[in-house]
Amino acid sequence: MPPPNALQRKQYQIFIDRNTDAVWAFLTNPDNHARICPEDMPEELLSDSSAELADGSRLVLRVKRSGPVAQIQHTVILEVAEWNPTHGYALRQVEGPFTAWINRRKLTPFQGGTLLADQIEYVPPGGPFGALGIRPFVGTNMDKYYQHRHNEAKRLLERIGRIKGRDAV
């Protein structure tokens, strides 16, 4: 097991049967961020949702999670730290529960659709002692969170594609 305050890494990916332009448009619309969260891990967008994400922009979210003992609520501020339109971007936590946290999202054209990959690098909250107790909890919840987000994005995007046409944005 790595040291309690060591950088942890997780990666998730899914194939979505839509072109990268459609997936990009969906993922960079701030309203869709909370829309694809698990029901038991709700997030409320507090920042302006009228503008799409862009280099340097920020998302302010109210995040609720069930902790080992009680429900926890945080305000989280994420900043777009890397920006490569239609190919990927990174969201870095500026304020929130993690000691360090960055999510690099990559979109790759693949067999007529898009391979969506999220790579998360983080240091668990709570310092060395807190990390020992909550590391398994954080990892399990992160797995559930990203698997749900990917499956929900796939479901919604492919459903829209069936209605509007596979290449519609």
CSV table of N, CA and C in Angstrom, one decimal:
chain,number,residue,atom,x,y,z
A,1,MET,N,0.8,-1.2,0.0
A,1,MET,CA,0.0,0.0,0.0
A,1,MET,C,0.9,1.2,0.0
A,2,PRO,N,0.6,2.2,-0.9
A,2,PRO,CA,1.4,3.5,-0.9
A,2,PRO,C,1.3,4.3,0.4
A,3,PRO,N,2.3,5.1,0.6
A,3,PRO,CA,2.2,6.0,1.8
A,3,PRO,C,0.8,6.7,1.8
A,4,PRO,N,0.3,7.1,3.0
A,4,PRO,CA,-1.0,7.6,3.1
A,4,PRO,C,-1.2,9.0,2.4
A,5,ASN,N,-0.2,9.7,2.3
A,5,ASN,CA,-0.3,11.0,1.6
A,5,ASN,C,0.2,11.0,0.2
A,6,ALA,N,0.4,9.8,-0.4
A,6,ALA,CA,1.0,9.7,-1.7
A,6,ALA,C,-0.1,10.0,-2.8
A,7,LEU,N,0.4,10.4,-3.9
A,7,LEU,CA,-0.5,10.7,-5.1
A,7,LEU,C,-1.1,9.3,-5.5
A,8,GLN,N,-2.5,9.3,-5.6
A,8,GLN,CA,-3.2,8.1,-6.1
A,8,GLN,C,-3.6,8.3,-7.5
A,9,ARG,N,-3.8,7.3,-8.3
A,9,ARG,CA,-4.3,7.4,-9.7
A,9,ARG,C,-5.4,6.4,-9.9
A,10,LYS,N,-6.4,6.9,-10.7
A,10,LYS,CA,-7.5,6.1,-11.1
A,10,LYS,C,-7.7,6.4,-12.6
A,11,GLN,N,-8.2,5.4,-13.4
A,11,GLN,CA,-8.5,5.7,-14.8
A,11,GLN,C,-9.8,4.9,-15.1
A,12,TYR,N,-10.6,5.6,-15.9
A,12,TYR,CA,-11.9,5.0,-16.4
A,12,TYR,C,-12.1,5.4,-17.8
A,13,GLN,N,-12.7,4.5,-18.6
A,13,GLN,CA,-12.9,4.8,-20.0
A,13,GLN,C,-14.2,4.0,-20.5
A,14,ILE,N,-14.8,4.6,-21.5
A,14,ILE,CA,-16.0,4.0,-22.1
A,14,ILE,C,-16.1,4.4,-23.5
A,15,PHE,N,-16.6,3.6,-24.4
A,15,PHE,CA,-16.9,3.9,-25.8
A,15,PHE,C,-18.3,4.5,-25.9
A,16,ILE,N,-18.4,5.6,-26.6
A,16,ILE,CA,-19.7,6.2,-26.8
A,16,ILE,C,-19.9,6.3,-28.3
A,17,ASP,N,-21.0,5.8,-28.8
A,17,ASP,CA,-21.3,5.7,-30.2
A,17,ASP,C,-21.8,7.1,-30.7
A,18,ARG,N,-21.0,8.1,-30.6
A,18,ARG,CA,-21.2,9.5,-31.1
A,18,ARG,C,-19.9,10.1,-31.4
A,19,ASN,N,-19.9,11.0,-32.4
A,19,ASN,CA,-18.6,11.6,-32.8
A,19,ASN,C,-18.0,12.5,-31.6
A,20,THR,N,-16.8,12.8,-31.7
A,20,THR,CA,-16.1,13.6,-30.6
A,20,THR,C,-16.7,15.0,-30.5
A,21,ASP,N,-17.2,15.6,-31.6
A,21,ASP,CA,-17.8,16.9,-31.5
A,21,ASP,C,-19.1,16.9,-30.6
A,22,ALA,N,-19.9,15.8,-30.7
A,22,ALA,CA,-21.1,15.7,-29.9
A,22,ALA,C,-20.8,15.4,-28.5
A,23,VAL,N,-19.8,14.6,-28.2
A,23,VAL,CA,-19.4,14.2,-26.9
A,23,VAL,C,-18.8,15.5,-26.2
A,24,TRP,N,-17.9,16.2,-26.9
A,24,TRP,CA,-17.3,17.4,-26.4
A,24,TRP,C,-18.4,18.4,-26.1
A,25,ALA,N,-19.3,18.7,-26.9
A,25,ALA,CA,-20.4,19.7,-26.7
A,25,ALA,C,-21.2,19.3,-25.4
A,26,PHE,N,-21.4,18.0,-25.2
A,26,PHE,CA,-22.2,17.6,-24.0
A,26,PHE,C,-21.3,17.8,-22.8
A,27,LEU,N,-20.1,17.3,-22.8
A,27,LEU,CA,-19.2,17.4,-21.6
A,27,LEU,C,-18.8,18.8,-21.2
A,28,THR,N,-18.8,19.7,-22.1
A,28,THR,CA,-18.3,21.1,-21.8
A,28,THR,C,-19.5,22.0,-21.5
A,29,ASN,N,-20.7,21.5,-21.5
A,29,ASN,CA,-21.9,22.2,-21.0
A,29,ASN,C,-22.0,22.0,-19.5
A,30,PRO,N,-21.8,23.1,-18.7
A,30,PRO,CA,-21.8,22.9,-17.2
A,30,PRO,C,-23.0,22.3,-16.7
A,31,ASP,N,-24.2,22.5,-17.3
A,31,ASP,CA,-25.4,21.9,-16.8
A,31,ASP,C,-25.3,20.3,-16.8
A,32,ASN,N,-24.6,19.8,-17.7
A,32,ASN,CA,-24.5,18.3,-17.8
A,32,ASN,C,-23.6,17.7,-16.7
A,33,HIS,N,-22.8,18.5,-16.1
A,33,HIS,CA,-21.9,18.0,-15.0
A,33,HIS,C,-22.7,17.3,-13.9
A,34,ALA,N,-23.7,18.1,-13.4
A,34,ALA,CA,-24.5,17.6,-12.3
A,34,ALA,C,-25.5,16.6,-12.8
A,35,ARG,N,-25.9,16.7,-14.0
A,35,ARG,CA,-27.0,15.9,-14.6
A,35,ARG,C,-26.6,14.4,-14.7
A,36,ILE,N,-25.3,14.1,-14.8
A,36,ILE,CA,-24.9,12.7,-14.9
A,36,ILE,C,-24.3,12.1,-13.6
A,37,CYS,N,-24.5,12.8,-12.5
A,37,CYS,CA,-24.0,12.3,-11.2
A,37,CYS,C,-25.0,11.2,-10.7
A,38,PRO,N,-24.4,10.3,-9.9
A,38,PRO,CA,-25.3,9.3,-9.3
A,38,PRO,C,-26.3,10.0,-8.3
A,39,GLU,N,-27.5,9.5,-8.2
A,39,GLU,CA,-28.5,10.1,-7.4
A,39,GLU,C,-28.1,10.2,-5.9
A,40,ASP,N,-27.3,9.3,-5.4
A,40,ASP,CA,-26.9,9.3,-4.0
A,40,ASP,C,-25.6,10.1,-3.8
A,41,MET,N,-25.1,10.7,-4.9
A,41,MET,CA,-23.9,11.6,-4.9
A,41,MET,C,-24.2,12.9,-5.6
A,42,PRO,N,-25.3,13.6,-5.2
A,42,PRO,CA,-25.7,14.8,-6.0
A,42,PRO,C,-24.7,15.9,-5.9
A,43,GLU,N,-24.7,16.7,-7.0
A,43,GLU,CA,-23.9,17.9,-7.2
A,43,GLU,C,-24.8,19.0,-7.7
A,44,GLU,N,-24.7,20.1,-7.1
A,44,GLU,CA,-25.5,21.3,-7.6
A,44,GLU,C,-24.5,22.3,-8.2
A,45,LEU,N,-24.8,22.8,-9.4
A,45,LEU,CA,-23.9,23.8,-10.0
A,45,LEU,C,-24.3,25.1,-9.4
A,46,LEU,N,-23.3,25.8,-8.8
A,46,LEU,CA,-23.5,27.1,-8.2
A,46,LEU,C,-23.0,28.2,-9.1
A,47,SER,N,-22.1,27.9,-10.0
A,47,SER,CA,-21.6,28.9,-10.9
A,47,SER,C,-22.5,29.1,-12.1
A,48,ASP,N,-22.2,30.1,-12.9
A,48,ASP,CA,-23.0,30.4,-14.1
A,48,ASP,C,-23.0,29.3,-15.0
A,49,SER,N,-24.2,28.8,-15.4
A,49,SER,CA,-24.2,27.7,-16.3
A,49,SER,C,-24.5,28.1,-17.8
A,50,SER,N,-24.5,29.4,-18.0
A,50,SER,CA,-24.8,29.9,-19.4
A,50,SER,C,-23.7,29.8,-20.3
A,51,ALA,N,-22.5,29.7,-19.8
A,51,ALA,CA,-21.3,29.6,-20.7
A,51,ALA,C,-20.7,28.2,-20.6
A,52,GLU,N,-20.2,27.8,-21.8
A,52,GLU,CA,-19.5,26.5,-21.8
A,52,GLU,C,-18.2,26.6,-21.1
A,53,LEU,N,-17.6,25.5,-20.8
A,53,LEU,CA,-16.3,25.5,-20.2
A,53,LEU,C,-15.3,26.0,-21.2
A,54,ALA,N,-14.3,26.7,-20.7
A,54,ALA,CA,-13.2,27.2,-21.5
A,54,ALA,C,-11.9,27.2,-20.7
A,55,ASP,N,-10.8,27.5,-21.3
A,55,ASP,CA,-9.5,27.5,-20.7
A,55,ASP,C,-9.6,28.6,-19.5
A,56,GLY,N,-9.3,28.1,-18.3
A,56,GLY,CA,-9.2,29.0,-17.2
A,56,GLY,C,-10.6,29.2,-16.5
A,57,SER,N,-11.7,28.7,-17.1
A,57,SER,CA,-13.0,28.9,-16.4
A,57,SER,C,-13.1,28.0,-15.2
A,58,ARG,N,-14.1,28.4,-14.4
A,58,ARG,CA,-14.3,27.7,-13.1
A,58,ARG,C,-15.7,27.2,-12.9
A,59,LEU,N,-15.8,26.0,-12.3
A,59,LEU,CA,-17.1,25.4,-11.9
A,59,LEU,C,-17.1,25.5,-10.4
A,60,VAL,N,-18.2,26.0,-9.9
A,60,VAL,CA,-18.4,26.0,-8.4
A,60,VAL,C,-19.6,25.0,-8.2
A,61,LEU,N,-19.3,24.0,-7.4
A,61,LEU,CA,-20.3,23.0,-7.1
A,61,LEU,C,-20.6,22.8,-5.6
A,62,ARG,N,-21.8,22.5,-5.3
A,62,ARG,CA,-22.1,22.0,-3.9
A,62,ARG,C,-22.2,20.4,-4.1
A,63,VAL,N,-21.3,19.8,-3.4
A,63,VAL,CA,-21.2,18.3,-3.5
A,63,VAL,C,-21.6,17.7,-2.2
A,64,LYS,N,-22.5,16.6,-2.3
A,64,LYS,CA,-22.9,15.9,-1.1
A,64,LYS,C,-22.5,14.4,-1.3
A,65,ARG,N,-21.9,13.9,-0.3
A,65,ARG,CA,-21.5,12.5,-0.2
A,65,ARG,C,-21.8,11.9,1.1
A,66,SER,N,-22.1,10.6,1.1
A,66,SER,CA,-22.3,9.9,2.3
A,66,SER,C,-21.0,9.4,2.8
A,67,GLY,N,-20.6,9.9,4.0
A,67,GLY,CA,-19.3,9.5,4.5
A,67,GLY,C,-19.4,8.2,5.3
A,68,PRO,N,-18.3,7.8,5.9
A,68,PRO,CA,-18.3,6.5,6.7
A,68,PRO,C,-19.3,6.6,7.9
A,69,VAL,N,-19.5,7.9,8.4
A,69,VAL,CA,-20.4,8.1,9.6
A,69,VAL,C,-21.6,8.9,9.3
A,70,ALA,N,-21.5,9.9,8.5
A,70,ALA,CA,-22.6,10.9,8.2
A,70,ALA,C,-22.4,11.4,6.8
A,71,GLN,N,-23.5,12.1,6.4
A,71,GLN,CA,-23.4,12.8,5.0
A,71,GLN,C,-22.5,14.0,5.1
A,72,ILE,N,-21.7,14.2,4.1
A,72,ILE,CA,-20.7,15.3,4.1
A,72,ILE,C,-21.1,16.2,2.9
A,73,GLN,N,-21.0,17.5,3.2
A,73,GLN,CA,-21.3,18.5,2.1
A,73,GLN,C,-20.1,19.4,2.0
A,74,HIS,N,-19.7,19.7,0.7
A,74,HIS,CA,-18.6,20.5,0.5
A,74,HIS,C,-18.9,21.5,-0.7
A,75,THR,N,-18.3,22.6,-0.7
A,75,THR,CA,-18.3,23.5,-1.9
A,75,THR,C,-16.9,23.2,-2.5
A,76,VAL,N,-17.0,22.8,-3.8
A,76,VAL,CA,-15.8,22.5,-4.6
A,76,VAL,C,-15.7,23.5,-5.7
A,77,ILE,N,-14.5,24.0,-5.9
A,77,ILE,CA,-14.2,24.9,-7.0
A,77,ILE,C,-13.2,24.1,-7.9
A,78,LEU,N,-13.6,23.9,-9.2
A,78,LEU,CA,-12.8,23.3,-10.2
A,78,LEU,C,-12.4,24.3,-11.2
A,79,GLU,N,-11.1,24.3,-11.7
A,79,GLU,CA,-10.7,25.2,-12.7
A,79,GLU,C,-10.2,24.4,-13.9
A,80,VAL,N,-10.5,24.9,-15.1
A,80,VAL,CA,-10.0,24.2,-16.3
A,80,VAL,C,-8.5,24.6,-16.4
A,81,ALA,N,-7.7,23.6,-16.2
A,81,ALA,CA,-6.2,23.8,-16.2
A,81,ALA,C,-5.5,23.5,-17.5
A,82,GLU,N,-6.2,22.7,-18.3
A,82,GLU,CA,-5.6,22.3,-19.6
A,82,GLU,C,-6.8,22.3,-20.6
A,83,TRP,N,-6.6,22.7,-21.8
A,83,TRP,CA,-7.7,22.9,-22.8
A,83,TRP,C,-7.2,22.6,-24.2
A,84,ASN,N,-7.8,21.6,-24.7
A,84,ASN,CA,-7.5,21.1,-26.1
A,84,ASN,C,-8.8,20.8,-26.8
A,85,PRO,N,-9.5,21.8,-27.4
A,85,PRO,CA,-10.9,21.6,-27.9
A,85,PRO,C,-11.1,20.4,-28.7
A,86,THR,N,-12.1,19.7,-28.4
A,86,THR,CA,-12.6,18.4,-29.0
A,86,THR,C,-11.7,17.2,-28.7
A,87,HIS,N,-10.6,17.4,-28.0
A,87,HIS,CA,-9.6,16.3,-27.7
A,87,HIS,C,-9.5,16.1,-26.2
A,88,GLY,N,-9.7,17.1,-25.4
A,88,GLY,CA,-9.6,16.9,-24.0
A,88,GLY,C,-9.4,18.2,-23.2
A,89,TYR,N,-9.5,18.0,-21.9
A,89,TYR,CA,-9.3,19.1,-20.9
A,89,TYR,C,-9.0,18.5,-19.6
A,90,ALA,N,-8.6,19.4,-18.7
A,90,ALA,CA,-8.3,18.9,-17.3
A,90,ALA,C,-9.0,19.9,-16.3
A,91,LEU,N,-9.6,19.3,-15.3
A,91,LEU,CA,-10.2,20.1,-14.2
A,91,LEU,C,-9.4,19.9,-13.0
A,92,ARG,N,-8.9,21.0,-12.4
A,92,ARG,CA,-8.1,20.9,-11.2
A,92,ARG,C,-8.9,21.5,-10.0
A,93,GLN,N,-8.9,20.8,-8.9
A,93,GLN,CA,-9.5,21.3,-7.7
A,93,GLN,C,-8.7,22.5,-7.2
A,94,VAL,N,-9.4,23.6,-7.1
A,94,VAL,CA,-8.8,24.8,-6.5
A,94,VAL,C,-9.2,24.9,-5.0
A,95,GLU,N,-10.5,24.5,-4.7
A,95,GLU,CA,-10.9,24.4,-3.3
A,95,GLU,C,-11.8,23.2,-3.2
A,96,GLY,N,-11.6,22.5,-2.1
A,96,GLY,CA,-12.4,21.3,-1.9
A,96,GLY,C,-11.8,20.3,-0.9
A,97,PRO,N,-12.3,19.1,-0.8
A,97,PRO,CA,-11.9,18.2,0.3
A,97,PRO,C,-10.5,17.5,0.0
A,98,PHE,N,-10.1,17.4,-1.2
A,98,PHE,CA,-8.9,16.7,-1.5
A,98,PHE,C,-7.6,17.6,-1.3
A,99,THR,N,-6.6,17.0,-0.8
A,99,THR,CA,-5.3,17.7,-0.7
A,99,THR,C,-4.8,18.1,-2.0
A,100,ALA,N,-5.0,17.3,-3.0
A,100,ALA,CA,-4.7,17.6,-4.4
A,100,ALA,C,-5.6,16.8,-5.3
A,101,TRP,N,-6.1,17.3,-6.4
A,101,TRP,CA,-7.0,16.6,-7.3
A,101,TRP,C,-7.0,17.2,-8.7
A,102,ILE,N,-6.8,16.3,-9.7
A,102,ILE,CA,-6.9,16.8,-11.1
A,102,ILE,C,-7.5,15.6,-11.9
A,103,ASN,N,-8.5,16.0,-12.8
A,103,ASN,CA,-9.1,15.0,-13.7
A,103,ASN,C,-8.8,15.4,-15.1
A,104,ARG,N,-8.0,14.6,-15.8
A,104,ARG,CA,-7.7,14.8,-17.2
A,104,ARG,C,-8.6,14.0,-18.0
A,105,ARG,N,-9.4,14.6,-18.8
A,105,ARG,CA,-10.4,14.0,-19.7
A,105,ARG,C,-9.9,14.0,-21.1
A,106,LYS,N,-10.0,12.8,-21.7
A,106,LYS,CA,-9.5,12.7,-23.1
A,106,LYS,C,-10.5,12.1,-24.0
A,107,LEU,N,-10.8,12.7,-25.2
A,107,LEU,CA,-11.7,12.2,-26.1
A,107,LEU,C,-10.9,11.7,-27.4
A,108,THR,N,-11.1,10.5,-27.8
A,108,THR,CA,-10.3,9.9,-28.9
A,108,THR,C,-11.3,9.3,-29.9
A,109,PRO,N,-11.2,9.8,-31.2
A,109,PRO,CA,-12.1,9.1,-32.2
A,109,PRO,C,-11.7,7.6,-32.3
A,110,PHE,N,-12.8,6.8,-32.3
A,110,PHE,CA,-12.5,5.3,-32.3
A,110,PHE,C,-13.7,4.7,-33.0
A,111,GLN,N,-13.4,4.0,-34.0
A,111,GLN,CA,-14.4,3.2,-34.8
A,111,GLN,C,-15.8,3.9,-35.0
A,112,GLY,N,-15.6,5.2,-35.4
A,112,GLY,CA,-16.8,6.0,-35.7
A,112,GLY,C,-17.5,6.6,-34.5
A,113,GLY,N,-17.0,6.4,-33.4
A,113,GLY,CA,-17.5,7.0,-32.1
A,113,GLY,C,-16.4,7.6,-31.4
A,114,THR,N,-16.5,7.7,-30.1
A,114,THR,CA,-15.5,8.3,-29.2
A,114,THR,C,-15.2,7.4,-28.0
A,115,LEU,N,-13.9,7.3,-27.8
A,115,LEU,CA,-13.4,6.7,-26.5
A,115,LEU,C,-13.2,7.8,-25.5
A,116,LEU,N,-14.0,7.8,-24.5
A,116,LEU,CA,-13.9,8.8,-23.4
A,116,LEU,C,-13.1,8.2,-22.3
A,117,ALA,N,-12.0,8.9,-21.9
A,117,ALA,CA,-11.2,8.4,-20.8
A,117,ALA,C,-11.0,9.5,-19.8
A,118,ASP,N,-11.1,9.2,-18.5
A,118,ASP,CA,-10.9,10.1,-17.4
A,118,ASP,C,-9.7,9.5,-16.6
A,119,GLN,N,-8.7,10.3,-16.4
A,119,GLN,CA,-7.6,9.9,-15.5
A,119,GLN,C,-7.6,10.9,-14.4
A,120,ILE,N,-7.7,10.4,-13.2
A,120,ILE,CA,-7.8,11.2,-12.0
A,120,ILE,C,-6.5,10.9,-11.1
A,121,GLU,N,-5.9,12.0,-10.7
A,121,GLU,CA,-4.7,12.0,-9.8
A,121,GLU,C,-5.1,12.8,-8.6
A,122,TYR,N,-5.0,12.2,-7.4
A,122,TYR,CA,-5.4,12.8,-6.2
A,122,TYR,C,-4.6,12.4,-5.0
A,123,VAL,N,-4.6,13.3,-4.0
A,123,VAL,CA,-4.1,12.9,-2.7
A,123,VAL,C,-5.3,13.0,-1.8
A,124,PRO,N,-5.6,11.9,-1.1
A,124,PRO,CA,-6.9,11.8,-0.3
A,124,PRO,C,-6.9,12.9,0.8
A,125,PRO,N,-8.1,13.3,1.2
A,125,PRO,CA,-8.2,14.3,2.2
A,125,PRO,C,-7.8,13.8,3.6
A,126,GLY,N,-7.5,14.7,4.5
A,126,GLY,CA,-7.3,14.4,5.9
A,126,GLY,C,-5.8,14.2,6.3
A,127,GLY,N,-4.9,14.4,5.4
A,127,GLY,CA,-3.5,14.2,5.8
A,127,GLY,C,-3.1,12.8,6.0
A,128,PRO,N,-2.0,12.5,6.5
A,128,PRO,CA,-1.5,11.1,6.7
A,128,PRO,C,-2.5,10.2,7.5
A,129,PHE,N,-3.0,10.8,8.6
A,129,PHE,CA,-3.9,9.9,9.4
A,129,PHE,C,-5.3,9.8,8.8
A,130,GLY,N,-5.8,10.8,8.3
A,130,GLY,CA,-7.1,10.7,7.7
A,130,GLY,C,-7.1,9.8,6.4
A,131,ALA,N,-6.0,9.9,5.7
A,131,ALA,CA,-5.9,9.1,4.5
A,131,ALA,C,-5.9,7.6,4.8
A,132,LEU,N,-5.3,7.2,5.9
A,132,LEU,CA,-5.3,5.8,6.3
A,132,LEU,C,-6.7,5.3,6.5
A,133,GLY,N,-7.6,6.1,7.1
A,133,GLY,CA,-8.9,5.6,7.4
A,133,GLY,C,-9.9,5.7,6.3
A,134,ILE,N,-9.7,6.7,5.4
A,134,ILE,CA,-10.7,6.9,4.3
A,134,ILE,C,-10.3,6.5,2.9
A,135,ARG,N,-9.0,6.1,2.8
A,135,ARG,CA,-8.5,5.8,1.4
A,135,ARG,C,-9.4,4.8,0.7
A,136,PRO,N,-9.7,3.6,1.4
A,136,PRO,CA,-10.6,2.6,0.7
A,136,PRO,C,-12.0,3.2,0.4
A,137,PHE,N,-12.5,4.0,1.3
A,137,PHE,CA,-13.8,4.6,1.1
A,137,PHE,C,-13.8,5.6,-0.1
A,138,VAL,N,-12.8,6.4,-0.2
A,138,VAL,CA,-12.6,7.3,-1.3
A,138,VAL,C,-12.5,6.6,-2.6
A,139,GLY,N,-11.7,5.6,-2.7
A,139,GLY,CA,-11.5,4.8,-3.9
A,139,GLY,C,-12.7,4.1,-4.4
A,140,THR,N,-13.5,3.5,-3.5
A,140,THR,CA,-14.7,2.8,-3.8
A,140,THR,C,-15.7,3.8,-4.3
A,141,ASN,N,-15.9,4.9,-3.6
A,141,ASN,CA,-16.8,5.9,-4.1
A,141,ASN,C,-16.5,6.5,-5.4
A,142,MET,N,-15.2,6.7,-5.6
A,142,MET,CA,-14.7,7.3,-6.9
A,142,MET,C,-15.0,6.3,-8.0
A,143,ASP,N,-14.8,5.0,-7.8
A,143,ASP,CA,-15.2,4.0,-8.8
A,143,ASP,C,-16.6,4.1,-9.2
A,144,LYS,N,-17.5,4.1,-8.2
A,144,LYS,CA,-18.9,4.2,-8.4
A,144,LYS,C,-19.3,5.5,-9.1
A,145,TYR,N,-18.7,6.6,-8.7
A,145,TYR,CA,-19.0,7.9,-9.3
A,145,TYR,C,-18.7,8.0,-10.8
A,146,TYR,N,-17.5,7.6,-11.1
A,146,TYR,CA,-17.1,7.7,-12.5
A,146,TYR,C,-17.7,6.6,-13.4
A,147,GLN,N,-17.9,5.5,-12.9
A,147,GLN,CA,-18.6,4.4,-13.7
A,147,GLN,C,-20.0,4.9,-14.0
A,148,HIS,N,-20.7,5.5,-13.0
A,148,HIS,CA,-22.1,6.0,-13.2
A,148,HIS,C,-22.0,7.2,-14.2
A,149,ARG,N,-21.1,8.1,-14.1
A,149,ARG,CA,-21.0,9.3,-15.0
A,149,ARG,C,-20.8,8.8,-16.4
A,150,HIS,N,-19.9,7.9,-16.6
A,150,HIS,CA,-19.6,7.4,-17.9
A,150,HIS,C,-20.8,6.7,-18.5
A,151,ASN,N,-21.5,5.8,-17.7
A,151,ASN,CA,-22.6,5.1,-18.3
A,151,ASN,C,-23.8,6.0,-18.6
A,152,GLU,N,-24.0,7.1,-17.7
A,152,GLU,CA,-25.1,8.0,-17.9
A,152,GLU,C,-24.8,8.9,-19.1
A,153,ALA,N,-23.6,9.4,-19.3
A,153,ALA,CA,-23.2,10.1,-20.5
A,153,ALA,C,-23.4,9.3,-21.7
A,154,LYS,N,-23.0,8.1,-21.7
A,154,LYS,CA,-23.2,7.2,-22.9
A,154,LYS,C,-24.7,7.0,-23.2
A,155,ARG,N,-25.5,6.8,-22.1
A,155,ARG,CA,-26.9,6.6,-22.3
A,155,ARG,C,-27.6,7.8,-22.9
A,156,LEU,N,-27.3,9.0,-22.4
A,156,LEU,CA,-27.9,10.2,-22.9
A,156,LEU,C,-27.4,10.5,-24.3
A,157,LEU,N,-26.1,10.5,-24.5
A,157,LEU,CA,-25.6,10.9,-25.8
A,157,LEU,C,-26.1,9.9,-26.9
A,158,GLU,N,-26.1,8.6,-26.6
A,158,GLU,CA,-26.5,7.7,-27.7
A,158,GLU,C,-28.0,7.8,-27.9
A,159,ARG,N,-28.8,8.1,-26.9
A,159,ARG,CA,-30.2,8.3,-27.0
A,159,ARG,C,-30.5,9.6,-27.9
A,160,ILE,N,-29.8,10.6,-27.6
A,160,ILE,CA,-29.9,11.9,-28.4
A,160,ILE,C,-29.5,11.5,-29.9
A,161,GLY,N,-28.5,10.7,-30.1
A,161,GLY,CA,-28.0,10.3,-31.4
A,161,GLY,C,-29.1,9.6,-32.2
A,162,ARG,N,-29.8,8.7,-31.4
A,162,ARG,CA,-30.9,7.9,-32.1
A,162,ARG,C,-32.1,8.9,-32.5
A,163,ILE,N,-32.3,9.9,-31.8
A,163,ILE,CA,-33.4,10.9,-32.1
A,163,ILE,C,-33.0,11.9,-33.1
A,164,LYS,N,-31.8,12.5,-33.0
A,164,LYS,CA,-31.4,13.6,-33.8
A,164,LYS,C,-30.5,13.2,-35.0
A,165,GLY,N,-29.9,12.0,-34.9
A,165,GLY,CA,-29.0,11.5,-35.9
A,165,GLY,C,-27.6,11.4,-35.2
A,166,ARG,N,-26.9,10.4,-35.5
A,166,ARG,CA,-25.7,10.0,-34.9
A,166,ARG,C,-24.6,11.1,-34.8
A,167,ASP,N,-24.6,11.9,-35.9
A,167,ASP,CA,-23.5,12.9,-36.0
A,167,ASP,C,-24.0,14.3,-35.6
A,168,ALA,N,-25.3,14.4,-35.1
A,168,ALA,CA,-25.8,15.7,-34.6
A,168,ALA,C,-25.1,16.1,-33.4
A,169,VAL,N,-24.9,17.4,-33.3
A,169,VAL,CA,-24.2,18.0,-32.1
A,169,VAL,C,-25.2,18.6,-31.2
